[in-house]
Structure formats: structure tokens, C-alpha cells
PDB file of C-alpha atoms in Angstrom:
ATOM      1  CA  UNK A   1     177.564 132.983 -52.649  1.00  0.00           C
ATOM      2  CA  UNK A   2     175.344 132.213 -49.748  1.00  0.00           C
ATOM      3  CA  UNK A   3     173.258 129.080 -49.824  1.00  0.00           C
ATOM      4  CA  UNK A   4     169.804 130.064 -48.252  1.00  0.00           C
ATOM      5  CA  UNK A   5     168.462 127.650 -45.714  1.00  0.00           C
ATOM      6  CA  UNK A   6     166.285 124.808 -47.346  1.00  0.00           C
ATOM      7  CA  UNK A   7     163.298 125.343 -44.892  1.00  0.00           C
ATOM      8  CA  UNK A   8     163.109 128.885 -46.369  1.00  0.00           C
ATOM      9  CA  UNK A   9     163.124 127.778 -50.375  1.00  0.00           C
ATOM     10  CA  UNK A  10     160.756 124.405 -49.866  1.00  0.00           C
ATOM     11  CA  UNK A  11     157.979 126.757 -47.787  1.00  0.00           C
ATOM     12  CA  UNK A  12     155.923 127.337 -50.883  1.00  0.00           C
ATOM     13  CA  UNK A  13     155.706 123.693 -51.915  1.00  0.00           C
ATOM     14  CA  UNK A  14     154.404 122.706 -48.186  1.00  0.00           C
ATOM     15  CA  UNK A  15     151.093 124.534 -48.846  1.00  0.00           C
ATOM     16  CA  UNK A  16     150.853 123.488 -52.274  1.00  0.00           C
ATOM     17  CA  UNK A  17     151.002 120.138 -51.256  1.00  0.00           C
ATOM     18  CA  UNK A  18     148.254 120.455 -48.268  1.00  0.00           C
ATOM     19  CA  UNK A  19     146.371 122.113 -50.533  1.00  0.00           C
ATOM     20  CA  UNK A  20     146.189 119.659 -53.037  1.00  0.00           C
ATOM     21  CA  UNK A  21     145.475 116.951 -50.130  1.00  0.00           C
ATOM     22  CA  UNK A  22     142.696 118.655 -48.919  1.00  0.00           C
ATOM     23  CA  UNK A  23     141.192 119.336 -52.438  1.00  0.00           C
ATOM     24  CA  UNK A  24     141.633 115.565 -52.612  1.00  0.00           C
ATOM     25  CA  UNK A  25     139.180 114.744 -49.324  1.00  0.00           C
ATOM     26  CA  UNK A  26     137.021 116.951 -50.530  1.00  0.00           C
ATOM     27  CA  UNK A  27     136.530 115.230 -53.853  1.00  0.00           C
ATOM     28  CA  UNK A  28     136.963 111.965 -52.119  1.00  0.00           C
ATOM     29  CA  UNK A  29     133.756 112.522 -49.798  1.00  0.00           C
ATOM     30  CA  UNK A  30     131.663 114.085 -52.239  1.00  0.00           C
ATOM     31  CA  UNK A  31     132.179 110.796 -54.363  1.00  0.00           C
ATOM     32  CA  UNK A  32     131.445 108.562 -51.266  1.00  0.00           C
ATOM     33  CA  UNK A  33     128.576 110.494 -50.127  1.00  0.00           C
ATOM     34  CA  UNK A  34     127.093 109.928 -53.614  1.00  0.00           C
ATOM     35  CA  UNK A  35     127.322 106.493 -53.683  1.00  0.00           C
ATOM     36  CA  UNK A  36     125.639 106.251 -50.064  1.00  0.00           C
ATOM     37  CA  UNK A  37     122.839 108.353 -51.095  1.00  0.00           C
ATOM     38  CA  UNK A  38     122.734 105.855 -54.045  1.00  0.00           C
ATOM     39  CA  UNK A  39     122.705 102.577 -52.172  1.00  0.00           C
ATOM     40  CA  UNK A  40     120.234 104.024 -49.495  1.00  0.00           C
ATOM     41  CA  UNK A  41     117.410 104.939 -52.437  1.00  0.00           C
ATOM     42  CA  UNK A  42     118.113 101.514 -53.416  1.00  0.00           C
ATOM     43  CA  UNK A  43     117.594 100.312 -50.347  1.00  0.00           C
ATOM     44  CA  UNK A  44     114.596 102.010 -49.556  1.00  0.00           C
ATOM     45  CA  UNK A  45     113.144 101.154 -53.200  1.00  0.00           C
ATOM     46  CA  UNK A  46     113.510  97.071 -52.232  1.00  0.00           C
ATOM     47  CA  UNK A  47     112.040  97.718 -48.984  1.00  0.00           C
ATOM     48  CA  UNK A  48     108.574  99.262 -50.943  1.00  0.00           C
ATOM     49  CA  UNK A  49     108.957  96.490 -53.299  1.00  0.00           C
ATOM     50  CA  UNK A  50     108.520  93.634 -51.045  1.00  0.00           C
ATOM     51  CA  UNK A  51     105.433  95.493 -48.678  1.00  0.00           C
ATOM     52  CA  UNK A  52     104.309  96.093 -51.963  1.00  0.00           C
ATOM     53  CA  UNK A  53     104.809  92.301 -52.755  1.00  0.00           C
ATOM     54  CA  UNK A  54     103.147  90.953 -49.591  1.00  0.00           C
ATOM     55  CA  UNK A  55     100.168  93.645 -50.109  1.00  0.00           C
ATOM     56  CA  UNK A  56      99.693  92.212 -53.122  1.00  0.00           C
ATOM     57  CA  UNK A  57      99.157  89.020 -52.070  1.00  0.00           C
ATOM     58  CA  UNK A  58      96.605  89.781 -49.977  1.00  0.00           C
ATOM     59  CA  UNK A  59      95.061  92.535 -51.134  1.00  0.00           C
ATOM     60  CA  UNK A  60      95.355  92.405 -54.576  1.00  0.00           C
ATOM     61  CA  UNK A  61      96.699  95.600 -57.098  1.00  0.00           C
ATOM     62  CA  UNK A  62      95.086  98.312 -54.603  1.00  0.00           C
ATOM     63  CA  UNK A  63      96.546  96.965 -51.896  1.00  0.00           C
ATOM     64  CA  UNK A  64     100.667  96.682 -53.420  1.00  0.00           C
ATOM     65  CA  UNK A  65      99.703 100.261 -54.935  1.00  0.00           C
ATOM     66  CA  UNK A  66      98.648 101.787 -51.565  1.00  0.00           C
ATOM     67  CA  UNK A  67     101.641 100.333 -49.936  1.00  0.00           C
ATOM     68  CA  UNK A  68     104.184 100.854 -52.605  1.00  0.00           C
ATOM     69  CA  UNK A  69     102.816 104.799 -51.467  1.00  0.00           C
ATOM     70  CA  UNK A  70     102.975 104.160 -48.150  1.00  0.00           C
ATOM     71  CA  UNK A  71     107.076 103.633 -48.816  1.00  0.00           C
ATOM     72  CA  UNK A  72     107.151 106.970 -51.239  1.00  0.00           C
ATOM     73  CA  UNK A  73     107.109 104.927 -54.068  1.00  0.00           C
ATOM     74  CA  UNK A  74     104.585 104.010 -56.927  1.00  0.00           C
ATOM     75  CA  UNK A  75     103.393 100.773 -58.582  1.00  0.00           C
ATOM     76  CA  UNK A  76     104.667 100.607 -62.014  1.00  0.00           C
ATOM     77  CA  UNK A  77     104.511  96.688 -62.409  1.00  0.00           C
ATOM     78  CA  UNK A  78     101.700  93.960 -61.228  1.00  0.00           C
ATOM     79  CA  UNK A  79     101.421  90.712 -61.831  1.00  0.00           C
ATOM     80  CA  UNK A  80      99.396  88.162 -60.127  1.00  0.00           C
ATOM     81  CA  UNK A  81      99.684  84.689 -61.584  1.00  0.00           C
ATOM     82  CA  UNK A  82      97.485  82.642 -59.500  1.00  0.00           C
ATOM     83  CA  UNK A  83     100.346  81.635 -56.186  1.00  0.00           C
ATOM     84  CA  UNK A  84     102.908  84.067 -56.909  1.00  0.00           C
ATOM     85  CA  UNK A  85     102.481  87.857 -56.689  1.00  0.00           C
ATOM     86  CA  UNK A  86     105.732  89.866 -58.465  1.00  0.00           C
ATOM     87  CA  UNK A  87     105.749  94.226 -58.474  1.00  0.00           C
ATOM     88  CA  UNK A  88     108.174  97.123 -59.539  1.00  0.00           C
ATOM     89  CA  UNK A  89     107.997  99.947 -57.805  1.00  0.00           C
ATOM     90  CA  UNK A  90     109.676 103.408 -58.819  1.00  0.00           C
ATOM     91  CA  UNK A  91     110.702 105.431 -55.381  1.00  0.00           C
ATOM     92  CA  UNK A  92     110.984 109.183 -55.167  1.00  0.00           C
ATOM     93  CA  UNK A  93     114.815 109.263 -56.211  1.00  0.00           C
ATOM     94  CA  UNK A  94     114.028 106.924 -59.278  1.00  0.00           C
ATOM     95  CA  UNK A  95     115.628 103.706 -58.152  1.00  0.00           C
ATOM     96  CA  UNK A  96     113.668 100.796 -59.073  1.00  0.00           C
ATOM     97  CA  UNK A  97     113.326  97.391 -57.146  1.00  0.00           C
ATOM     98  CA  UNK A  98     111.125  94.170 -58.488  1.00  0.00           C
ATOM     99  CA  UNK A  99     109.581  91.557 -56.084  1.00  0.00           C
ATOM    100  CA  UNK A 100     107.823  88.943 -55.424  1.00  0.00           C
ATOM    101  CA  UNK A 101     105.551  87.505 -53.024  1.00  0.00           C
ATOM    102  CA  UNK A 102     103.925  83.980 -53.191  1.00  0.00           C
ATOM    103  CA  UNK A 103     100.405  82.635 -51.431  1.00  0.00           C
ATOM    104  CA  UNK A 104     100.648  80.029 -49.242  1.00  0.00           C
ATOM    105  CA  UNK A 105      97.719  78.457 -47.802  1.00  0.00           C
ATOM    106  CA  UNK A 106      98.862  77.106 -43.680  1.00  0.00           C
ATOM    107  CA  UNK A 107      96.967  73.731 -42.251  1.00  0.00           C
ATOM    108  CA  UNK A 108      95.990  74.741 -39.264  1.00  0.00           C
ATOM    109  CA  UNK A 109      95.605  71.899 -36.498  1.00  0.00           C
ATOM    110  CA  UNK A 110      92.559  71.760 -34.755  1.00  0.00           C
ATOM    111  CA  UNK A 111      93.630  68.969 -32.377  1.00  0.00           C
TER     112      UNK A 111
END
């Protein structure tokens, strides 16, 4: 009885095992490149809601509304309660972001 060499019998389980690896990366970045895409809509939804904030506060509904657009979102929320200004916006991907903006009135030195 001859003994075959052990490089020759184990061959087989050498690809299996790279193959499995790489299915493994594969899976791995598709999951990571999901939650990136995620956290960047997110992102990208707070940024609209706070220009859409500080609009409001100066500019009233029409102005958060048209800047809340301006960020490829849309106005779904406005509230103006006298000093403080608070929107939700909606971007293109869905994600939602609140904020909120208050009025402050500066004394301006004329010394």
C-alpha cells in the first residue's frame, strides 16, 4: 500500500477554502457599503434639516421649504413658536432629520 503524498489529497480543500473566503469579502463589503450609503442619506438629510431650520427663521415656511429643496429634500414638518423655529425634512432616500433653529435679536454698538 502506497501512501499518496498529502499535498496531492488536501488540493481540493485549498480552493474550497479560498472560495469560501472570498464569498465572505464579498458579503462583508456589500454589508458595509450598505451601511455607508445609510449613514451618508442620513447625513445629508440633517444637513437639509438645519438650512431648512435657519431658512425658517428668517424667512418663514417658504423659505425652510425652498431650502429643504435646495438639499433634495422636502418640508414635511414646520413649526414656528415665536423664538424658536423646529422642521423635518424627508430627503430623496427617505431618511428623515428634525431641527431647530432659534431667533436671536444682536445689540449692535453704535459707539
Amino acid at each position: 500500500m502506497v501512501n499518496q503524498p498529502k499535498l496531492e489529497t488536501e488540493r481540493g480543500s485549498a480552493v474550497v477554502a479560498f472560495a469560501l473566503a472570498g464569498a465572505f469579502v464579498v458579503v462583508a463589503t456589500l454589508l458595509l457599503s450598505g451601511l455607508a450609503q445609510r449613514a451618508s442619506s442620513r447625513s445629508r438629510a440633517q444637513a437639509a434639516a438645519d438650512a431648512a431650520a435657519l431658512a425658517g427663521v428668517v424667512d418663514g415656511r417658504n423659505g425652510a421649504a425652498a431650502l429643504a429643496a435646495a438639499n433634495d429634500a422636502v418640508l414635511v414638518r414646520f413649526e414656528d413658536r415665536g423664538n424658536e423655529v423646529t422642521v423635518e425634512v424627508v430627503n430623496d432616500d427617505g431618511a428623515a432629520a428634525s431641527a431647530s433653529a432659534e431667533r436671536r435679536l444682536a445689540a449692535f454698538d453704535r459707539g
